[in-house]
PDB file of C-alpha atoms in Angstrom:
ATOM      1  CA  MET A   1      -0.027  -0.022  -0.006  1.00  0.00           C
ATOM      2  CA  TYR A   2       1.064   3.575  -0.720  1.00  0.00           C
ATOM      3  CA  LEU A   3       1.379   5.888   2.291  1.00  0.00           C
ATOM      4  CA  ILE A   4       1.676   9.599   2.962  1.00  0.00           C
ATOM      5  CA  LEU A   5       2.745  10.312   6.576  1.00  0.00           C
ATOM      6  CA  VAL A   6       2.651  13.723   8.088  1.00  0.00           C
ATOM      7  CA  TYR A   7       3.568  14.503  11.738  1.00  0.00           C
ATOM      8  CA  ASP A   8       3.670  17.556  13.988  1.00  0.00           C
ATOM      9  CA  ILE A   9       5.897  17.334  17.105  1.00  0.00           C
ATOM     10  CA  GLN A  10       5.692  19.880  19.834  1.00  0.00           C
ATOM     11  CA  THR A  11       9.310  20.941  20.227  1.00  0.00           C
ATOM     12  CA  ASP A  12       9.053  23.802  22.741  1.00  0.00           C
ATOM     13  CA  ASP A  13       9.583  21.527  25.703  1.00  0.00           C
ATOM     14  CA  GLU A  14      12.362  19.503  27.223  1.00  0.00           C
ATOM     15  CA  ASP A  15      12.310  16.312  25.171  1.00  0.00           C
ATOM     16  CA  GLY A  16      10.631  17.655  22.036  1.00  0.00           C
ATOM     17  CA  ALA A  17      13.834  17.870  19.981  1.00  0.00           C
ATOM     18  CA  ARG A  18      14.696  14.268  20.923  1.00  0.00           C
ATOM     19  CA  VAL A  19      11.261  13.138  20.019  1.00  0.00           C
ATOM     20  CA  ALA A  20      11.336  14.892  16.631  1.00  0.00           C
ATOM     21  CA  ARG A  21      14.759  13.400  15.798  1.00  0.00           C
ATOM     22  CA  THR A  22      13.622   9.849  16.754  1.00  0.00           C
ATOM     23  CA  VAL A  23      10.393  10.174  14.790  1.00  0.00           C
ATOM     24  CA  PHE A  24      12.283  11.439  11.809  1.00  0.00           C
ATOM     25  CA  LYS A  25      14.841   8.524  11.857  1.00  0.00           C
ATOM     26  CA  THR A  26      12.050   5.964  12.439  1.00  0.00           C
ATOM     27  CA  CYS A  27      10.071   7.319   9.482  1.00  0.00           C
ATOM     28  CA  LYS A  28      13.228   7.569   7.299  1.00  0.00           C
ATOM     29  CA  ALA A  29      13.929   3.783   7.862  1.00  0.00           C
ATOM     30  CA  TYR A  30      10.651   2.925   6.103  1.00  0.00           C
ATOM     31  CA  LEU A  31       9.636   5.888   3.760  1.00  0.00           C
ATOM     32  CA  ASN A  32      11.000   8.566   1.544  1.00  0.00           C
ATOM     33  CA  HIS A  33      11.360  12.037   3.017  1.00  0.00           C
ATOM     34  CA  ILE A  34       9.815  14.743   0.765  1.00  0.00           C
ATOM     35  CA  GLN A  35       9.304  17.709   2.995  1.00  0.00           C
ATOM     36  CA  LYS A  36      10.092  18.758   6.540  1.00  0.00           C
ATOM     37  CA  SER A  37       7.706  16.491   8.379  1.00  0.00           C
ATOM     38  CA  VAL A  38       6.247  14.661   5.358  1.00  0.00           C
ATOM     39  CA  PHE A  39       7.125  11.132   4.179  1.00  0.00           C
ATOM     40  CA  GLU A  40       5.771   8.917   1.498  1.00  0.00           C
ATOM     41  CA  GLY A  41       6.319   5.446   0.137  1.00  0.00           C
ATOM     42  CA  GLU A  42       5.132   1.943  -0.544  1.00  0.00           C
ATOM     43  CA  LEU A  43       4.848  -0.517   2.434  1.00  0.00           C
ATOM     44  CA  SER A  44       3.667  -3.970   2.923  1.00  0.00           C
ATOM     45  CA  LYS A  45       1.103  -4.549   5.645  1.00  0.00           C
ATOM     46  CA  VAL A  46       3.676  -6.028   7.951  1.00  0.00           C
ATOM     47  CA  GLN A  47       6.044  -2.970   7.517  1.00  0.00           C
ATOM     48  CA  TYR A  48       3.188  -0.661   8.063  1.00  0.00           C
ATOM     49  CA  LEU A  49       2.187  -2.266  11.338  1.00  0.00           C
ATOM     50  CA  GLU A  50       5.866  -2.299  12.447  1.00  0.00           C
ATOM     51  CA  LEU A  51       6.204   1.456  11.682  1.00  0.00           C
ATOM     52  CA  LYS A  52       2.942   2.268  13.427  1.00  0.00           C
ATOM     53  CA  ASN A  53       3.919   0.332  16.589  1.00  0.00           C
ATOM     54  CA  LYS A  54       7.386   2.082  16.756  1.00  0.00           C
ATOM     55  CA  LEU A  55       5.772   5.557  16.345  1.00  0.00           C
ATOM     56  CA  PHE A  56       3.161   4.723  19.025  1.00  0.00           C
ATOM     57  CA  ASP A  57       6.025   4.214  21.460  1.00  0.00           C
ATOM     58  CA  ILE A  58       7.632   7.600  20.546  1.00  0.00           C
ATOM     59  CA  LEU A  59       4.732  10.013  20.017  1.00  0.00           C
ATOM     60  CA  ARG A  60       3.305  11.762  23.119  1.00  0.00           C
ATOM     61  CA  LYS A  61      -0.421  11.626  23.284  1.00  0.00           C
ATOM     62  CA  GLU A  62      -1.434  15.176  24.102  1.00  0.00           C
ATOM     63  CA  LYS A  63       1.519  16.904  22.452  1.00  0.00           C
ATOM     64  CA  ASP A  64       2.301  15.369  19.142  1.00  0.00           C
ATOM     65  CA  SER A  65       0.130  14.368  16.177  1.00  0.00           C
ATOM     66  CA  CYS A  66       0.634  12.065  13.170  1.00  0.00           C
ATOM     67  CA  ILE A  67      -1.661  11.434  10.217  1.00  0.00           C
ATOM     68  CA  ILE A  68      -1.302   8.678   7.747  1.00  0.00           C
ATOM     69  CA  PHE A  69      -3.064   8.652   4.438  1.00  0.00           C
ATOM     70  CA  LYS A  70      -3.176   5.214   2.762  1.00  0.00           C
ATOM     71  CA  SER A  71      -4.019   4.476  -0.872  1.00  0.00           C
ATOM     72  CA  ARG A  72      -4.136   0.903  -2.316  1.00  0.00           C
ATOM     73  CA  ASN A  73      -2.312   2.215  -5.327  1.00  0.00           C
ATOM     74  CA  GLU A  74       0.114   5.120  -5.808  1.00  0.00           C
ATOM     75  CA  LYS A  75      -1.377   5.554  -9.297  1.00  0.00           C
ATOM     76  CA  TRP A  76      -4.579   6.889  -7.661  1.00  0.00           C
ATOM     77  CA  LEU A  77      -2.717   9.868  -6.358  1.00  0.00           C
ATOM     78  CA  ASP A  78      -1.094  12.715  -8.160  1.00  0.00           C
ATOM     79  CA  LYS A  79       1.682  14.650  -6.313  1.00  0.00           C
ATOM     80  CA  GLU A  80       2.433  18.264  -7.188  1.00  0.00           C
ATOM     81  CA  PHE A  81       5.230  20.451  -5.807  1.00  0.00           C
ATOM     82  CA  LEU A  82       3.808  23.978  -5.785  1.00  0.00           C
ATOM     83  CA  VAL A  83       7.283  25.382  -5.013  1.00  0.00           C
ATOM     84  CA  GLU A  84      10.281  23.282  -5.862  1.00  0.00           C
ATOM     85  CA  GLU A  85      11.798  21.824  -2.742  1.00  0.00           C
ATOM     86  CA  SER A  86      15.627  21.385  -2.724  1.00  0.00           C
ATOM     87  CA  ILE A  87      15.655  17.763  -1.394  1.00  0.00           C
ATOM     88  CA  ASP A  88      18.915  18.070   0.518  1.00  0.00           C
ATOM     89  CA  LYS A  89      17.343  20.863   2.592  1.00  0.00           C
ATOM     90  CA  THR A  90      14.879  18.285   3.974  1.00  0.00           C
ATOM     91  CA  SER A  91      17.445  15.872   5.372  1.00  0.00           C
ATOM     92  CA  ASN A  92      18.546  18.059   8.214  1.00  0.00           C
ATOM     93  CA  PHE A  93      18.678  15.233  10.623  1.00  0.00           C
ATOM     94  CA  ILE A  94      21.543  12.747  10.318  1.00  0.00           C
TER      95      ILE A  94
ATOM     96  CA  MET B   1     -11.150  16.134  -6.786  1.00  0.00           C
ATOM     97  CA  TYR B   2      -9.958  15.302  -3.273  1.00  0.00           C
ATOM     98  CA  LEU B   3      -6.799  17.074  -1.998  1.00  0.00           C
ATOM     99  CA  ILE B   4      -4.308  16.854   0.673  1.00  0.00           C
ATOM    100  CA  LEU B   5      -2.087  19.918   1.007  1.00  0.00           C
ATOM    101  CA  VAL B   6       1.055  20.128   3.102  1.00  0.00           C
ATOM    102  CA  TYR B   7       3.216  23.243   3.397  1.00  0.00           C
ATOM    103  CA  ASP B   8       6.398  24.118   5.163  1.00  0.00           C
ATOM    104  CA  ILE B   9       7.152  27.898   5.637  1.00  0.00           C
ATOM    105  CA  GLN B  10      10.592  29.189   6.653  1.00  0.00           C
ATOM    106  CA  THR B  11       9.698  31.367   9.627  1.00  0.00           C
ATOM    107  CA  ASP B  12      13.150  32.345  10.946  1.00  0.00           C
ATOM    108  CA  ASP B  13      13.292  35.494   8.823  1.00  0.00           C
ATOM    109  CA  GLU B  14      11.602  38.812   8.722  1.00  0.00           C
ATOM    110  CA  ASP B  15       8.337  38.077   6.766  1.00  0.00           C
ATOM    111  CA  GLY B  16       8.071  34.369   7.600  1.00  0.00           C
ATOM    112  CA  ALA B  17       5.420  34.729  10.208  1.00  0.00           C
ATOM    113  CA  ARG B  18       3.300  36.912   7.887  1.00  0.00           C
ATOM    114  CA  VAL B  19       3.699  34.448   4.969  1.00  0.00           C
ATOM    115  CA  ALA B  20       2.679  31.512   7.267  1.00  0.00           C
ATOM    116  CA  ARG B  21      -0.417  33.393   8.454  1.00  0.00           C
ATOM    117  CA  THR B  22      -1.437  34.332   4.886  1.00  0.00           C
ATOM    118  CA  VAL B  23      -0.874  30.776   3.589  1.00  0.00           C
ATOM    119  CA  PHE B  24      -2.931  29.379   6.521  1.00  0.00           C
ATOM    120  CA  LYS B  25      -5.835  31.767   5.915  1.00  0.00           C
ATOM    121  CA  THR B  26      -5.749  31.137   2.175  1.00  0.00           C
ATOM    122  CA  CYS B  27      -5.830  27.373   2.596  1.00  0.00           C
ATOM    123  CA  LYS B  28      -8.548  27.622   5.291  1.00  0.00           C
ATOM    124  CA  ALA B  29     -10.736  29.468   2.819  1.00  0.00           C
ATOM    125  CA  TYR B  30     -10.806  26.388   0.541  1.00  0.00           C
ATOM    126  CA  LEU B  31      -9.940  23.291   2.606  1.00  0.00           C
ATOM    127  CA  ASN B  32     -10.322  21.815   6.128  1.00  0.00           C
ATOM    128  CA  HIS B  33      -7.459  22.207   8.542  1.00  0.00           C
ATOM    129  CA  ILE B  34      -6.423  18.858  10.037  1.00  0.00           C
ATOM    130  CA  GLN B  35      -2.896  19.338  11.457  1.00  0.00           C
ATOM    131  CA  LYS B  36      -0.564  22.288  11.920  1.00  0.00           C
ATOM    132  CA  SER B  37       0.340  22.758   8.245  1.00  0.00           C
ATOM    133  CA  VAL B  38      -1.885  20.117   6.690  1.00  0.00           C
ATOM    134  CA  PHE B  39      -5.257  20.718   4.901  1.00  0.00           C
ATOM    135  CA  GLU B  40      -7.608  18.421   3.076  1.00  0.00           C
ATOM    136  CA  GLY B  41     -10.850  18.642   1.189  1.00  0.00           C
ATOM    137  CA  GLU B  42     -12.850  18.351  -2.038  1.00  0.00           C
ATOM    138  CA  LEU B  43     -12.368  21.056  -4.588  1.00  0.00           C
ATOM    139  CA  SER B  44     -13.569  21.624  -8.153  1.00  0.00           C
ATOM    140  CA  LYS B  45     -11.006  22.173 -10.844  1.00  0.00           C
ATOM    141  CA  VAL B  46     -11.751  25.879 -10.901  1.00  0.00           C
ATOM    142  CA  GLN B  47     -11.359  26.267  -7.099  1.00  0.00           C
ATOM    143  CA  TYR B  48      -8.103  24.212  -7.210  1.00  0.00           C
ATOM    144  CA  LEU B  49      -6.605  26.464  -9.820  1.00  0.00           C
ATOM    145  CA  GLU B  50      -7.748  29.624  -7.918  1.00  0.00           C
ATOM    146  CA  LEU B  51      -6.119  28.248  -4.733  1.00  0.00           C
ATOM    147  CA  LYS B  52      -2.896  27.389  -6.525  1.00  0.00           C
ATOM    148  CA  ASN B  53      -2.588  30.778  -8.140  1.00  0.00           C
ATOM    149  CA  LYS B  54      -3.129  32.546  -4.779  1.00  0.00           C
ATOM    150  CA  LEU B  55      -0.391  30.270  -3.171  1.00  0.00           C
ATOM    151  CA  PHE B  56       1.950  30.985  -6.003  1.00  0.00           C
ATOM    152  CA  ASP B  57       1.810  34.631  -5.206  1.00  0.00           C
ATOM    153  CA  ILE B  58       2.541  34.176  -1.493  1.00  0.00           C
ATOM    154  CA  LEU B  59       5.071  31.305  -1.300  1.00  0.00           C
ATOM    155  CA  ARG B  60       8.749  32.182  -1.579  1.00  0.00           C
ATOM    156  CA  LYS B  61      10.583  30.143  -4.057  1.00  0.00           C
ATOM    157  CA  GLU B  62      13.816  29.203  -2.217  1.00  0.00           C
ATOM    158  CA  LYS B  63      12.348  29.344   1.317  1.00  0.00           C
ATOM    159  CA  ASP B  64       8.979  27.729   1.445  1.00  0.00           C
ATOM    160  CA  SER B  65       7.562  24.509   0.181  1.00  0.00           C
ATOM    161  CA  CYS B  66       4.069  23.090  -0.562  1.00  0.00           C
ATOM    162  CA  ILE B  67       2.978  19.667  -1.849  1.00  0.00           C
ATOM    163  CA  ILE B  68      -0.444  18.770  -3.029  1.00  0.00           C
ATOM    164  CA  PHE B  69      -1.662  15.223  -3.343  1.00  0.00           C
ATOM    165  CA  LYS B  70      -4.686  14.899  -5.556  1.00  0.00           C
ATOM    166  CA  SER B  71      -6.957  11.878  -5.753  1.00  0.00           C
ATOM    167  CA  ARG B  72     -10.031  11.622  -7.962  1.00  0.00           C
ATOM    168  CA  ASN B  73     -11.909  10.200  -5.181  1.00  0.00           C
ATOM    169  CA  GLU B  74     -11.693  10.513  -1.395  1.00  0.00           C
ATOM    170  CA  LYS B  75     -12.853   6.829  -1.117  1.00  0.00           C
ATOM    171  CA  TRP B  76      -9.444   5.780  -2.470  1.00  0.00           C
ATOM    172  CA  LEU B  77      -7.744   7.144   0.560  1.00  0.00           C
ATOM    173  CA  ASP B  78      -7.886   6.039   4.129  1.00  0.00           C
ATOM    174  CA  LYS B  79      -6.923   8.552   6.802  1.00  0.00           C
ATOM    175  CA  GLU B  80      -5.649   7.422  10.151  1.00  0.00           C
ATOM    176  CA  PHE B  81      -4.767   9.649  13.092  1.00  0.00           C
ATOM    177  CA  LEU B  82      -1.981   7.814  14.938  1.00  0.00           C
ATOM    178  CA  VAL B  83      -2.214  10.137  17.896  1.00  0.00           C
ATOM    179  CA  GLU B  84      -5.557  11.905  18.496  1.00  0.00           C
ATOM    180  CA  GLU B  85      -5.296  15.601  17.562  1.00  0.00           C
ATOM    181  CA  SER B  86      -7.400  18.000  19.622  1.00  0.00           C
ATOM    182  CA  ILE B  87      -8.782  19.988  16.652  1.00  0.00           C
ATOM    183  CA  ASP B  88      -8.990  23.376  18.395  1.00  0.00           C
ATOM    184  CA  LYS B  89      -5.187  23.153  18.938  1.00  0.00           C
ATOM    185  CA  THR B  90      -4.773  23.356  15.215  1.00  0.00           C
ATOM    186  CA  SER B  91      -6.570  26.546  14.534  1.00  0.00           C
ATOM    187  CA  ASN B  92      -4.120  28.818  16.195  1.00  0.00           C
ATOM    188  CA  PHE B  93      -4.325  31.476  13.576  1.00  0.00           C
ATOM    189  CA  ILE B  94      -7.363  33.617  13.634  1.00  0.00           C
TER     190      ILE B  94
END
């Protein structure tokens, strides 16, 4: 299945920066990074459940948010960059 | 057509905050706000082109980015909130 994952981490508190880095690295292990907190890619059901469980353990209930859009087929979705994004600018976490 | 719109505005410079507010209000006039910089909704072709042109005039080429995912039908997309988002927290721009 094809996924678009978008997250929003509250970083104005003590462990916010650490949570954001961990969420970024976890997503990057499964999906392609296309914009600051936006990932996309094709995952099997098993990989998808794995990623979800890992993110459940990191994300903080009342502070962070994460939305996943799933489509059975990438062909059913067109993607348009309104303003060109220089891709290296998006990989700011090592 | 059904749209998911995600933007990333560089706000560490002089007019970043103004651009972010203007982009937010422009998107909110056409789409539903579901997460900090994420909007979704059903638009006609004319509305879509209108929104795009307005955003073109606001977004700054080398600083900001905006990605739009289009699907001919909302049914082809499942949406999952990994962590519940208290919706009022997202409307922080008046």
